[in-house]
Tab-separated table of C-alpha atoms in Angstrom:
chain	number	residue	atom	x	y	z
A	1	MET	CA	0.000	0.000	0.000
A	2	TYR	CA	2.761	2.429	0.918
A	3	LYS	CA	4.465	2.054	-2.477
A	4	ARG	CA	1.294	3.150	-4.266
A	5	GLN	CA	0.745	6.305	-2.229
A	6	PRO	CA	3.112	8.543	-4.290
A	7	LEU	CA	1.417	7.324	-7.456
A	8	THR	CA	-1.985	8.161	-5.967
A	9	TRP	CA	-0.856	11.692	-5.082
A	10	ALA	CA	0.674	12.159	-8.538
A	11	ALA	CA	-2.591	11.053	-10.185
A	12	ALA	CA	-4.590	13.434	-7.970
A	13	LEU	CA	-2.241	16.317	-8.820
A	14	LEU	CA	-2.519	15.564	-12.531
A	15	GLY	CA	-6.303	15.476	-12.206
A	16	VAL	CA	-6.354	18.914	-10.566
A	17	LEU	CA	-4.000	20.299	-13.212
A	18	LEU	CA	-6.235	18.865	-15.937
A	19	LEU	CA	-9.291	20.522	-14.364
A	20	ILE	CA	-7.485	23.858	-14.263
A	21	ALA	CA	-6.401	23.463	-17.891
A	22	ILE	CA	-9.939	22.637	-19.009
A	23	ALA	CA	-11.391	25.562	-17.065
A	24	SER	CA	-8.756	27.882	-18.527
A	25	VAL	CA	-10.083	27.164	-22.010
A	26	TYR	CA	-13.269	28.994	-21.009
A	27	ARG	CA	-11.444	32.132	-19.789
A	28	LEU	CA	-12.250	34.168	-22.893
A	29	ARG	CA	-11.718	37.948	-22.854
A	30	THR	CA	-14.749	38.352	-25.098
A	31	VAL	CA	-17.042	36.586	-22.582
A	32	PRO	CA	-16.933	38.676	-19.384
A	33	ALA	CA	-19.033	36.232	-17.358
A	34	TRP	CA	-16.459	33.496	-17.950
A	35	ASN	CA	-13.253	35.556	-17.867
A	36	THR	CA	-12.916	35.615	-14.075
A	37	TRP	CA	-11.302	33.525	-11.352
A	38	VAL	CA	-14.783	32.089	-10.748
A	39	THR	CA	-14.614	29.802	-13.810
A	40	PRO	CA	-11.714	27.558	-12.717
A	41	VAL	CA	-12.931	27.604	-9.110
A	42	THR	CA	-16.376	26.465	-10.260
A	43	PHE	CA	-14.960	23.607	-12.311
A	44	CYS	CA	-12.794	22.429	-9.393
A	45	ALA	CA	-15.646	22.808	-6.871
A	46	THR	CA	-17.952	20.743	-9.085
A	47	ALA	CA	-15.332	18.001	-9.210
A	48	GLY	CA	-14.991	18.264	-5.437
A	49	VAL	CA	-18.730	18.026	-4.787
A	50	LEU	CA	-19.275	15.058	-7.057
A	51	GLY	CA	-16.020	13.322	-6.148
A	52	CYS	CA	-16.553	13.595	-2.389
A	53	ALA	CA	-20.218	12.601	-2.610
A	54	GLY	CA	-19.380	9.631	-4.824
A	55	LEU	CA	-16.595	8.509	-2.507
A	56	ALA	CA	-18.909	8.815	0.505
A	57	LEU	CA	-21.371	6.602	-1.362
A	58	LEU	CA	-18.663	4.035	-2.096
A	59	LEU	CA	-17.590	4.079	1.553
A	60	ALA	CA	-21.203	3.593	2.697
A	61	THR	CA	-20.846	-0.154	2.283
A	62	GLN	CA	-17.841	-0.343	4.602
A	63	ALA	CA	-18.636	-0.358	8.308
A	64	GLU	CA	-15.097	0.677	9.326
A	65	ALA	CA	-15.089	3.723	7.014
A	66	GLY	CA	-17.268	5.922	9.262
A	67	GLY	CA	-14.775	8.774	9.714
A	68	ALA	CA	-13.696	8.809	6.077
A	69	ARG	CA	-17.316	8.657	4.943
A	70	ARG	CA	-18.241	11.523	7.264
A	71	GLY	CA	-15.375	13.692	6.035
A	72	ARG	CA	-16.288	13.179	2.388
A	73	GLY	CA	-19.987	13.757	3.026
A	74	VAL	CA	-19.418	16.955	4.995
A	75	THR	CA	-16.998	18.222	2.342
A	76	ALA	CA	-19.461	17.495	-0.480
A	77	ALA	CA	-22.310	19.236	1.373
A	78	LEU	CA	-20.239	22.301	2.242
A	79	LEU	CA	-18.880	22.636	-1.294
A	80	ALA	CA	-22.416	22.385	-2.723
A	81	ILE	CA	-23.624	25.167	-0.426
A	82	LEU	CA	-20.554	27.300	-1.181
A	83	GLN	CA	-21.249	26.800	-4.898
A	84	LEU	CA	-24.695	28.362	-4.419
A	85	LEU	CA	-23.299	31.301	-2.467
A	86	ARG	CA	-20.587	31.815	-5.083
A	87	LEU	CA	-23.193	31.780	-7.853
A	88	GLY	CA	-25.281	34.457	-6.132
A	89	VAL	CA	-22.283	36.725	-5.540
A	90	HIS	CA	-21.017	36.210	-9.090
A	91	LEU	CA	-24.389	37.017	-10.682
A	92	ARG	CA	-24.750	40.122	-8.528
A	93	ARG	CA	-21.287	41.321	-9.564
A	94	LEU	CA	-22.025	40.689	-13.248
A	95	ALA	CA	-25.307	42.625	-13.019
A	96	ARG	CA	-23.432	45.670	-11.627
A	97	GLU	CA	-20.771	45.618	-14.383
A	98	GLY	CA	-23.136	46.477	-17.229
A	99	GLY	CA	-22.752	45.554	-20.889
A	100	ALA	CA	-22.293	41.893	-21.813
A	101	ALA	CA	-21.720	40.970	-18.158
A	102	ALA	CA	-25.116	42.391	-17.158
A	103	ARG	CA	-26.744	40.609	-20.105
A	104	SER	CA	-25.169	37.357	-18.865
A	105	ALA	CA	-26.609	37.876	-15.396
A	106	ALA	CA	-30.034	38.719	-16.827
A	107	ALA	CA	-29.958	35.610	-19.027
A	108	VAL	CA	-29.530	33.457	-15.929
A	109	LEU	CA	-31.637	35.449	-13.424
A	110	VAL	CA	-34.565	36.151	-15.745
A	111	GLY	CA	-34.333	33.810	-18.717
A	112	HIS	CA	-33.426	30.705	-16.720
A	113	ARG	CA	-35.005	31.467	-13.353
A	114	PRO	CA	-36.846	28.110	-13.039
A	115	MET	CA	-33.614	26.205	-13.645
A	116	LEU	CA	-31.742	28.469	-11.219
A	117	ILE	CA	-34.342	27.739	-8.545
A	118	ARG	CA	-34.168	23.989	-9.262
A	119	ARG	CA	-30.391	24.111	-9.040
A	120	ALA	CA	-30.583	25.745	-5.618
A	121	LEU	CA	-33.279	23.383	-4.335
A	122	TYR	CA	-31.502	20.255	-5.579
A	123	ALA	CA	-28.175	21.414	-4.135
A	124	LEU	CA	-29.703	22.180	-0.736
A	125	ALA	CA	-31.706	18.943	-0.662
A	126	GLY	CA	-28.744	16.860	-1.832
A	127	ALA	CA	-26.403	18.516	0.682
A	128	GLY	CA	-28.954	17.955	3.425
A	129	VAL	CA	-29.400	14.267	2.609
A	130	VAL	CA	-25.661	13.623	2.254
A	131	LEU	CA	-24.934	15.485	5.475
A	132	GLY	CA	-27.799	13.789	7.331
A	133	ILE	CA	-26.619	10.333	6.319
A	134	THR	CA	-22.867	10.783	6.764
A	135	TRP	CA	-22.650	13.041	9.826
A	136	PRO	CA	-23.982	10.773	12.616
A	137	GLU	CA	-21.667	8.115	14.040
A	138	ARG	CA	-22.934	4.910	12.506
A	139	ALA	CA	-21.343	1.617	11.706
A	140	ALA	CA	-22.864	1.714	8.224
A	141	ALA	CA	-24.685	4.361	6.253
A	142	ASP	CA	-27.979	3.987	4.406
A	143	TRP	CA	-26.456	3.754	0.945
A	144	MET	CA	-29.790	4.126	-0.873
A	145	ALA	CA	-30.568	7.453	0.809
A	146	LEU	CA	-26.972	8.558	0.283
A	147	GLY	CA	-27.341	7.592	-3.371
A	148	LEU	CA	-30.407	9.836	-3.603
A	149	GLY	CA	-28.381	12.705	-2.140
A	150	CYS	CA	-25.637	12.071	-4.697
A	151	VAL	CA	-28.164	12.054	-7.548
A	152	LEU	CA	-29.607	15.374	-6.313
A	153	LEU	CA	-26.121	16.897	-6.168
A	154	LEU	CA	-25.359	15.578	-9.658
A	155	ALA	CA	-28.593	17.076	-11.017
A	156	SER	CA	-27.780	20.384	-9.329
A	157	GLU	CA	-24.321	20.456	-10.903
A	158	LEU	CA	-25.767	19.580	-14.322
A	159	PHE	CA	-28.199	22.495	-13.975
A	160	GLY	CA	-25.193	24.608	-13.004
A	161	ARG	CA	-23.427	23.634	-16.224
A	162	VAL	CA	-26.495	24.603	-18.280
A	163	LEU	CA	-26.644	27.949	-16.460
A	164	PHE	CA	-22.927	28.456	-17.103
A	165	TYR	CA	-23.463	28.065	-20.846
A	166	ALA	CA	-26.611	30.223	-20.682
A	167	SER	CA	-24.474	33.075	-19.355
A	168	HIS	CA	-22.469	33.165	-22.590
A	169	ARG	CA	-22.708	36.756	-23.869
A	170	ARG	CA	-19.912	38.150	-26.011
A	171	THR	CA	-18.368	41.570	-26.341
A	172	GLY	CA	-16.974	42.425	-29.755
A	173	LEU	CA	-16.045	39.591	-32.065
């Protein structure tokens, strides 16, 4: 096991670097809503939410994994809630900037309001279920309920991706 640990850390580092590289592709000067530090942070946070929730679900079948399961569940829930807060702050900032940035915010806040509301509700419900299942000290978690929480978080993040693309408003060419 010890010999594989450096390889595991190297793979994790490469995964994070890949996420940053992919997110950097979207940092376009002509798309003000995407050309901020928020874009790479959002991509990494999405990976964190889904990765931690999925790992908590995998650990739900192991009775001795209580602490690890709890840590992953709490992390997934907190990241999901922070994603919502970040989205609200980002949209507010875009609305104040004017121009294409304000049009991006309006596209999400007005044009996609039902999806925005669903994203928030699914994220809160998913975070609540994941937290409620993983937080208490238990020998084993209810993996079906935890699976539901993971599905809600996945749906929330998929709605988030749609909203991200809906905010695409260009300046110039």
